[in-house]
Amino acid sequence: MIILETPRLRLRTFNTDDAAFFMALVNDPAWERFIGKRNLTNLDDSRTAILNGPMAMYARYGFCLYVAELKSDDTAVGICGLIKREQLIDVDLGFAFLERYRGHGYAREAASATTEYAEKTQGLKRIVAITSLDNESSISLLEKVGFKFEKLMSFNAEAPEIIDTKLFSCEFEEGIK
Ligand SMILES: CC(C)(COP(=O)(O)OP(=O)(O)OC[C@H]1O[C@@H](n2cnc3c(N)ncnc32)[C@H](O)[C@@H]1OP(=O)(O)O)[C@@H](O)C(=O)NCCC(=O)NCCS
């Protein structure tokens, strides 16, 4: 299902045929460094991760991480969308692009359209985004699409004293944005 279109991209829901793309994305060194190791080493596990991850989230909340594909030739180049996590009160924006599709402004195009979709289509008053402390590409992108740094926090339930995460937010209520 197509959710959003931008000048160069289409954002659509995941399906299990995206297993090879998803496995490539999560095994990218930048994903491992800034998001975490997923240990997805075969297509069956990748299909299960898609079913239990974005597809389950879409069924439960009506939003999830979407596949961003080039309108020109349908190549899947990254993911961008909304996530509801137990650890956060607010819905958060997430994104990741395959290395060869970074530095083209695709992530910014997708993040900007998804932020507008969060307000206009999902009716949210505010969304947040989390990054690791040194994820400069992600921080720069968030600032470009209108997020403001809010606070440092711990995302480690077992070691809450370890500050490992920056929280950004984007408010939609009139007069604040
Ligand atoms: C975070 C991430 C998605 C950012 O991707 P990106 O491609 O660098 O981000 P953008 O879309 O903003 O593109 C940035 C560059 O493209 C350039 N660019 C080239 N063509 C462009 C165009 N047509 N329009 C806009 N920008 C363009 C910009 O100048 C910009 O360079 P700058 O930052 O030096 O100014 C990417 O680094 C990534 O996937 N990282 C791994 C996963 C990750 O960390 N995810 C976030 C977890 S919090």
PDB file of C-alpha atoms and ligand atoms in Angstrom:
ATOM      1  CA  MET A   1       0.000   0.000   0.000  1.00  0.00           C
ATOM      2  CA  ILE A   2       1.326   3.411  -0.986  1.00  0.00           C
ATOM      3  CA  ILE A   3       1.298   5.840   1.931  1.00  0.00           C
ATOM      4  CA  LEU A   4       3.114   8.918   0.656  1.00  0.00           C
ATOM      5  CA  GLU A   5       4.749  10.324  -2.424  1.00  0.00           C
ATOM      6  CA  THR A   6       7.488  12.932  -2.574  1.00  0.00           C
ATOM      7  CA  PRO A   7       9.081  14.373  -5.714  1.00  0.00           C
ATOM      8  CA  ARG A   8      11.490  11.423  -6.052  1.00  0.00           C
ATOM      9  CA  LEU A   9      10.225   8.762  -3.645  1.00  0.00           C
ATOM     10  CA  ARG A  10       7.262   6.585  -2.862  1.00  0.00           C
ATOM     11  CA  LEU A  11       6.751   5.417   0.738  1.00  0.00           C
ATOM     12  CA  ARG A  12       4.856   2.138   0.973  1.00  0.00           C
ATOM     13  CA  THR A  13       4.120  -0.530   3.534  1.00  0.00           C
ATOM     14  CA  PHE A  14       6.502  -3.471   3.939  1.00  0.00           C
ATOM     15  CA  ASN A  15       5.750  -6.984   2.778  1.00  0.00           C
ATOM     16  CA  THR A  16       7.742 -10.185   3.197  1.00  0.00           C
ATOM     17  CA  ASP A  17       9.187  -9.822  -0.332  1.00  0.00           C
ATOM     18  CA  ASP A  18      11.294  -7.004   1.143  1.00  0.00           C
ATOM     19  CA  ALA A  19      13.340  -9.529   3.158  1.00  0.00           C
ATOM     20  CA  ALA A  20      16.568  -9.192   1.127  1.00  0.00           C
ATOM     21  CA  PHE A  21      16.403  -5.398   1.186  1.00  0.00           C
ATOM     22  CA  PHE A  22      15.690  -5.343   4.939  1.00  0.00           C
ATOM     23  CA  MET A  23      18.566  -7.722   5.649  1.00  0.00           C
ATOM     24  CA  ALA A  24      20.966  -5.515   3.635  1.00  0.00           C
ATOM     25  CA  LEU A  25      19.791  -2.422   5.485  1.00  0.00           C
ATOM     26  CA  VAL A  26      20.152  -3.778   9.021  1.00  0.00           C
ATOM     27  CA  ASN A  27      23.546  -5.319   8.280  1.00  0.00           C
ATOM     28  CA  ASP A  28      24.912  -1.968   7.086  1.00  0.00           C
ATOM     29  CA  PRO A  29      27.794  -0.818   9.341  1.00  0.00           C
ATOM     30  CA  ALA A  30      26.102   2.545  10.013  1.00  0.00           C
ATOM     31  CA  TRP A  31      22.893   0.784  11.129  1.00  0.00           C
ATOM     32  CA  GLU A  32      24.920  -1.463  13.427  1.00  0.00           C
ATOM     33  CA  ARG A  33      26.819   1.493  14.851  1.00  0.00           C
ATOM     34  CA  PHE A  34      23.965   3.932  15.336  1.00  0.00           C
ATOM     35  CA  ILE A  35      20.912   1.697  15.804  1.00  0.00           C
ATOM     36  CA  GLY A  36      22.240  -1.661  16.968  1.00  0.00           C
ATOM     37  CA  LYS A  37      23.089  -5.156  15.834  1.00  0.00           C
ATOM     38  CA  ARG A  38      20.079  -7.147  14.571  1.00  0.00           C
ATOM     39  CA  ASN A  39      21.788 -10.459  13.756  1.00  0.00           C
ATOM     40  CA  LEU A  40      19.605 -11.065  10.688  1.00  0.00           C
ATOM     41  CA  THR A  41      21.589 -13.500   8.584  1.00  0.00           C
ATOM     42  CA  ASN A  42      18.982 -15.283   6.466  1.00  0.00           C
ATOM     43  CA  LEU A  43      15.845 -14.457   4.513  1.00  0.00           C
ATOM     44  CA  ASP A  44      13.517 -16.464   6.770  1.00  0.00           C
ATOM     45  CA  ASP A  45      14.595 -14.495   9.828  1.00  0.00           C
ATOM     46  CA  SER A  46      14.300 -11.277   7.860  1.00  0.00           C
ATOM     47  CA  ARG A  47      10.727 -12.156   6.797  1.00  0.00           C
ATOM     48  CA  THR A  48       9.852 -12.893  10.425  1.00  0.00           C
ATOM     49  CA  ALA A  49      11.372  -9.577  11.529  1.00  0.00           C
ATOM     50  CA  ILE A  50       9.249  -7.745   8.937  1.00  0.00           C
ATOM     51  CA  LEU A  51       6.093  -9.567  10.063  1.00  0.00           C
ATOM     52  CA  ASN A  52       6.750  -8.924  13.765  1.00  0.00           C
ATOM     53  CA  GLY A  53       8.104  -5.419  13.229  1.00  0.00           C
ATOM     54  CA  PRO A  54       6.609  -2.975  10.712  1.00  0.00           C
ATOM     55  CA  MET A  55       3.699  -5.189   9.598  1.00  0.00           C
ATOM     56  CA  ALA A  56       2.570  -5.865  13.183  1.00  0.00           C
ATOM     57  CA  MET A  57       2.972  -2.189  14.072  1.00  0.00           C
ATOM     58  CA  TYR A  58       0.869  -1.147  11.097  1.00  0.00           C
ATOM     59  CA  ALA A  59      -1.893  -3.580  12.113  1.00  0.00           C
ATOM     60  CA  ARG A  60      -1.850  -2.268  15.676  1.00  0.00           C
ATOM     61  CA  TYR A  61      -1.397   1.482  15.237  1.00  0.00           C
ATOM     62  CA  GLY A  62      -2.098   2.273  11.582  1.00  0.00           C
ATOM     63  CA  PHE A  63       1.453   3.501  11.015  1.00  0.00           C
ATOM     64  CA  CYS A  64       4.934   1.998  10.953  1.00  0.00           C
ATOM     65  CA  LEU A  65       8.285   2.251   9.214  1.00  0.00           C
ATOM     66  CA  TYR A  66       7.685   2.360   5.472  1.00  0.00           C
ATOM     67  CA  VAL A  67       9.870   1.311   2.560  1.00  0.00           C
ATOM     68  CA  ALA A  68      11.154   4.305   0.582  1.00  0.00           C
ATOM     69  CA  GLU A  69      11.547   3.417  -3.073  1.00  0.00           C
ATOM     70  CA  LEU A  70      12.651   5.434  -6.089  1.00  0.00           C
ATOM     71  CA  LYS A  71       9.721   6.483  -8.227  1.00  0.00           C
ATOM     72  CA  SER A  72      11.965   6.232 -11.277  1.00  0.00           C
ATOM     73  CA  ASP A  73      12.610   2.470 -11.098  1.00  0.00           C
ATOM     74  CA  ASP A  74      10.998   1.111  -7.871  1.00  0.00           C
ATOM     75  CA  THR A  75      14.362   0.400  -6.182  1.00  0.00           C
ATOM     76  CA  ALA A  76      14.009   0.171  -2.391  1.00  0.00           C
ATOM     77  CA  VAL A  77      16.553   2.644  -1.022  1.00  0.00           C
ATOM     78  CA  GLY A  78      15.695   3.090   2.648  1.00  0.00           C
ATOM     79  CA  ILE A  79      13.029   3.205   5.313  1.00  0.00           C
ATOM     80  CA  CYS A  80      11.264   6.070   6.967  1.00  0.00           C
ATOM     81  CA  GLY A  81       8.165   6.211   9.109  1.00  0.00           C
ATOM     82  CA  LEU A  82       6.585   6.397  12.519  1.00  0.00           C
ATOM     83  CA  ILE A  83       7.218   4.063  15.439  1.00  0.00           C
ATOM     84  CA  LYS A  84       5.415   3.507  18.736  1.00  0.00           C
ATOM     85  CA  ARG A  85       7.830   2.165  21.351  1.00  0.00           C
ATOM     86  CA  GLU A  86       7.069   1.062  24.882  1.00  0.00           C
ATOM     87  CA  GLN A  87       9.964   3.195  26.163  1.00  0.00           C
ATOM     88  CA  LEU A  88       8.592   6.480  24.811  1.00  0.00           C
ATOM     89  CA  ILE A  89       5.281   8.208  25.429  1.00  0.00           C
ATOM     90  CA  ASP A  90       5.325   9.912  22.037  1.00  0.00           C
ATOM     91  CA  VAL A  91       5.405   8.405  18.586  1.00  0.00           C
ATOM     92  CA  ASP A  92       8.856   8.774  17.035  1.00  0.00           C
ATOM     93  CA  LEU A  93      10.208   9.335  13.546  1.00  0.00           C
ATOM     94  CA  GLY A  94      12.711   6.763  12.282  1.00  0.00           C
ATOM     95  CA  PHE A  95      14.789   6.536   9.113  1.00  0.00           C
ATOM     96  CA  ALA A  96      17.715   4.686   7.569  1.00  0.00           C
ATOM     97  CA  PHE A  97      18.966   4.556   3.999  1.00  0.00           C
ATOM     98  CA  LEU A  98      21.298   2.155   2.211  1.00  0.00           C
ATOM     99  CA  GLU A  99      24.783   3.631   1.971  1.00  0.00           C
ATOM    100  CA  ARG A 100      24.727   4.256  -1.781  1.00  0.00           C
ATOM    101  CA  TYR A 101      21.530   6.286  -1.430  1.00  0.00           C
ATOM    102  CA  ARG A 102      22.836   8.607   1.284  1.00  0.00           C
ATOM    103  CA  GLY A 103      24.035  12.095   0.442  1.00  0.00           C
ATOM    104  CA  HIS A 104      21.319  12.623  -2.196  1.00  0.00           C
ATOM    105  CA  GLY A 105      18.749  14.290   0.026  1.00  0.00           C
ATOM    106  CA  TYR A 106      16.434  11.247  -0.137  1.00  0.00           C
ATOM    107  CA  ALA A 107      16.348  10.826   3.641  1.00  0.00           C
ATOM    108  CA  ARG A 108      15.467  14.468   4.101  1.00  0.00           C
ATOM    109  CA  GLU A 109      12.720  14.246   1.478  1.00  0.00           C
ATOM    110  CA  ALA A 110      11.211  11.198   3.185  1.00  0.00           C
ATOM    111  CA  ALA A 111      11.590  12.584   6.733  1.00  0.00           C
ATOM    112  CA  SER A 112      10.008  15.882   5.826  1.00  0.00           C
ATOM    113  CA  ALA A 113       6.999  14.226   4.153  1.00  0.00           C
ATOM    114  CA  THR A 114       6.597  11.774   7.048  1.00  0.00           C
ATOM    115  CA  THR A 115       6.655  14.608   9.584  1.00  0.00           C
ATOM    116  CA  GLU A 116       3.869  16.351   7.690  1.00  0.00           C
ATOM    117  CA  TYR A 117       1.979  13.042   7.470  1.00  0.00           C
ATOM    118  CA  ALA A 118       2.286  12.620  11.247  1.00  0.00           C
ATOM    119  CA  GLU A 119       0.475  15.904  11.720  1.00  0.00           C
ATOM    120  CA  LYS A 120      -1.981  15.995   8.832  1.00  0.00           C
ATOM    121  CA  THR A 121      -2.889  12.328   8.366  1.00  0.00           C
ATOM    122  CA  GLN A 122      -2.199  10.776  11.765  1.00  0.00           C
ATOM    123  CA  GLY A 123      -3.419  13.850  13.645  1.00  0.00           C
ATOM    124  CA  LEU A 124      -0.527  13.854  16.118  1.00  0.00           C
ATOM    125  CA  LYS A 125       0.230  17.000  18.104  1.00  0.00           C
ATOM    126  CA  ARG A 126       3.879  16.186  18.531  1.00  0.00           C
ATOM    127  CA  ILE A 127       6.404  13.573  17.490  1.00  0.00           C
ATOM    128  CA  VAL A 128       9.887  12.839  18.776  1.00  0.00           C
ATOM    129  CA  ALA A 129      13.056  11.264  17.413  1.00  0.00           C
ATOM    130  CA  ILE A 130      15.956   9.573  19.156  1.00  0.00           C
ATOM    131  CA  THR A 131      19.576   9.360  18.093  1.00  0.00           C
ATOM    132  CA  SER A 132      22.744   8.072  19.624  1.00  0.00           C
ATOM    133  CA  LEU A 133      24.942  10.871  20.997  1.00  0.00           C
ATOM    134  CA  ASP A 134      27.280  11.055  17.988  1.00  0.00           C
ATOM    135  CA  ASN A 135      24.939  10.354  15.059  1.00  0.00           C
ATOM    136  CA  GLU A 136      25.698  13.654  13.338  1.00  0.00           C
ATOM    137  CA  SER A 137      23.998  12.767  10.010  1.00  0.00           C
ATOM    138  CA  SER A 138      20.777  11.925  11.771  1.00  0.00           C
ATOM    139  CA  ILE A 139      20.921  14.978  14.063  1.00  0.00           C
ATOM    140  CA  SER A 140      21.575  17.291  11.138  1.00  0.00           C
ATOM    141  CA  LEU A 141      18.664  15.790   9.208  1.00  0.00           C
ATOM    142  CA  LEU A 142      16.287  16.137  12.161  1.00  0.00           C
ATOM    143  CA  GLU A 143      17.218  19.791  12.582  1.00  0.00           C
ATOM    144  CA  LYS A 144      16.701  20.403   8.871  1.00  0.00           C
ATOM    145  CA  VAL A 145      13.128  19.081   9.037  1.00  0.00           C
ATOM    146  CA  GLY A 146      12.227  21.133  12.121  1.00  0.00           C
ATOM    147  CA  PHE A 147      13.051  19.006  15.162  1.00  0.00           C
ATOM    148  CA  LYS A 148      14.554  20.645  18.247  1.00  0.00           C
ATOM    149  CA  PHE A 149      16.888  19.017  20.752  1.00  0.00           C
ATOM    150  CA  GLU A 150      14.928  18.346  23.945  1.00  0.00           C
ATOM    151  CA  LYS A 151      17.056  16.322  26.340  1.00  0.00           C
ATOM    152  CA  LEU A 152      19.629  13.645  26.955  1.00  0.00           C
ATOM    153  CA  MET A 153      18.293  10.337  28.213  1.00  0.00           C
ATOM    154  CA  SER A 154      19.093   6.686  28.781  1.00  0.00           C
ATOM    155  CA  PHE A 155      17.663   4.095  26.431  1.00  0.00           C
ATOM    156  CA  ASN A 156      19.156   1.260  28.417  1.00  0.00           C
ATOM    157  CA  ALA A 157      16.593  -0.171  30.849  1.00  0.00           C
ATOM    158  CA  GLU A 158      19.288  -2.244  32.566  1.00  0.00           C
ATOM    159  CA  ALA A 159      21.621   0.722  33.087  1.00  0.00           C
ATOM    160  CA  PRO A 160      19.460   3.848  33.322  1.00  0.00           C
ATOM    161  CA  GLU A 161      22.428   5.816  34.637  1.00  0.00           C
ATOM    162  CA  ILE A 162      24.150   5.515  31.255  1.00  0.00           C
ATOM    163  CA  ILE A 163      23.183   8.475  29.085  1.00  0.00           C
ATOM    164  CA  ASP A 164      23.290   7.150  25.536  1.00  0.00           C
ATOM    165  CA  THR A 165      20.528   8.936  23.635  1.00  0.00           C
ATOM    166  CA  LYS A 166      19.466  12.386  22.447  1.00  0.00           C
ATOM    167  CA  LEU A 167      15.744  13.107  22.296  1.00  0.00           C
ATOM    168  CA  PHE A 168      14.445  15.582  19.712  1.00  0.00           C
ATOM    169  CA  SER A 169      10.881  16.775  19.297  1.00  0.00           C
ATOM    170  CA  CYS A 170       8.681  18.461  16.753  1.00  0.00           C
ATOM    171  CA  GLU A 171       5.519  20.209  17.970  1.00  0.00           C
ATOM    172  CA  PHE A 172       2.590  20.710  15.620  1.00  0.00           C
ATOM    173  CA  GLU A 173       0.184  22.773  17.672  1.00  0.00           C
ATOM    174  CA  GLU A 174      -0.548  26.096  16.074  1.00  0.00           C
ATOM    175  CA  GLY A 175       1.873  28.805  17.029  1.00  0.00           C
ATOM    176  CA  ILE A 176       4.509  26.413  18.368  1.00  0.00           C
ATOM    177  CA  LYS A 177       5.890  24.851  15.180  1.00  0.00           C
TER     178      LYS A 177
HETATM  179  C1  LIG B   1      20.737   9.301   8.943  1.00  0.00           C
HETATM  180  C2  LIG B   1      20.706   9.098   7.440  1.00  0.00           C
HETATM  181  C3  LIG B   1      19.332   8.549   7.013  1.00  0.00           C
HETATM  182  C4  LIG B   1      20.966  10.457   6.765  1.00  0.00           C
HETATM  183  O1  LIG B   1      20.997  10.267   5.354  1.00  0.00           O
HETATM  184  P1  LIG B   1      21.578  11.397   4.396  1.00  0.00           P
HETATM  185  O2  LIG B   1      21.466  10.908   3.021  1.00  0.00           O
HETATM  186  O3  LIG B   1      22.925  11.800   4.882  1.00  0.00           O
HETATM  187  O4  LIG B   1      20.593  12.636   4.689  1.00  0.00           O
HETATM  188  P2  LIG B   1      19.972  13.737   3.732  1.00  0.00           P
HETATM  189  O5  LIG B   1      18.844  13.213   2.951  1.00  0.00           O
HETATM  190  O6  LIG B   1      19.700  14.915   4.600  1.00  0.00           O
HETATM  191  O7  LIG B   1      21.121  14.071   2.671  1.00  0.00           O
HETATM  192  C5  LIG B   1      22.254  14.748   3.112  1.00  0.00           C
HETATM  193  C6  LIG B   1      23.095  15.305   2.031  1.00  0.00           C
HETATM  194  O8  LIG B   1      22.606  15.103   0.707  1.00  0.00           O
HETATM  195  C7  LIG B   1      22.977  16.252  -0.061  1.00  0.00           C
HETATM  196  N1  LIG B   1      22.118  16.328  -1.262  1.00  0.00           N
HETATM  197  C8  LIG B   1      22.498  15.920  -2.474  1.00  0.00           C
HETATM  198  N2  LIG B   1      21.490  16.074  -3.342  1.00  0.00           N
HETATM  199  C9  LIG B   1      20.454  16.621  -2.680  1.00  0.00           C
HETATM  200  C10 LIG B   1      19.133  16.998  -3.040  1.00  0.00           C
HETATM  201  N3  LIG B   1      18.681  16.838  -4.293  1.00  0.00           N
HETATM  202  N4  LIG B   1      18.317  17.502  -2.092  1.00  0.00           N
HETATM  203  C11 LIG B   1      18.766  17.668  -0.832  1.00  0.00           C
HETATM  204  N5  LIG B   1      20.000  17.310  -0.423  1.00  0.00           N
HETATM  205  C12 LIG B   1      20.855  16.787  -1.340  1.00  0.00           C
HETATM  206  C13 LIG B   1      22.815  17.401   0.887  1.00  0.00           C
HETATM  207  O9  LIG B   1      23.624  18.468   0.522  1.00  0.00           O
HETATM  208  C14 LIG B   1      23.211  16.799   2.222  1.00  0.00           C
HETATM  209  O10 LIG B   1      24.574  17.042   2.495  1.00  0.00           O
HETATM  210  P3  LIG B   1      25.000  17.875   3.809  1.00  0.00           P
HETATM  211  O11 LIG B   1      24.387  17.127   5.006  1.00  0.00           O
HETATM  212  O12 LIG B   1      26.470  17.820   3.771  1.00  0.00           O
HETATM  213  O13 LIG B   1      24.398  19.213   3.633  1.00  0.00           O
HETATM  214  C15 LIG B   1      21.823   8.105   6.981  1.00  0.00           C
HETATM  215  O14 LIG B   1      23.073   8.609   7.391  1.00  0.00           O
HETATM  216  C16 LIG B   1      21.647   6.679   7.510  1.00  0.00           C
HETATM  217  O15 LIG B   1      20.906   5.893   6.944  1.00  0.00           O
HETATM  218  N6  LIG B   1      22.380   6.329   8.598  1.00  0.00           N
HETATM  219  C17 LIG B   1      22.316   4.983   9.159  1.00  0.00           C
HETATM  220  C18 LIG B   1      21.037   4.743   9.897  1.00  0.00           C
HETATM  221  C19 LIG B   1      20.777   5.799  10.963  1.00  0.00           C
HETATM  222  O16 LIG B   1      21.686   6.247  11.641  1.00  0.00           O
HETATM  223  N7  LIG B   1      19.496   6.160  11.089  1.00  0.00           N
HETATM  224  C20 LIG B   1      19.068   7.150  12.082  1.00  0.00           C
HETATM  225  C21 LIG B   1      18.909   6.545  13.406  1.00  0.00           C
HETATM  226  S1  LIG B   1      18.507   7.784  14.608  1.00  0.00           S
END
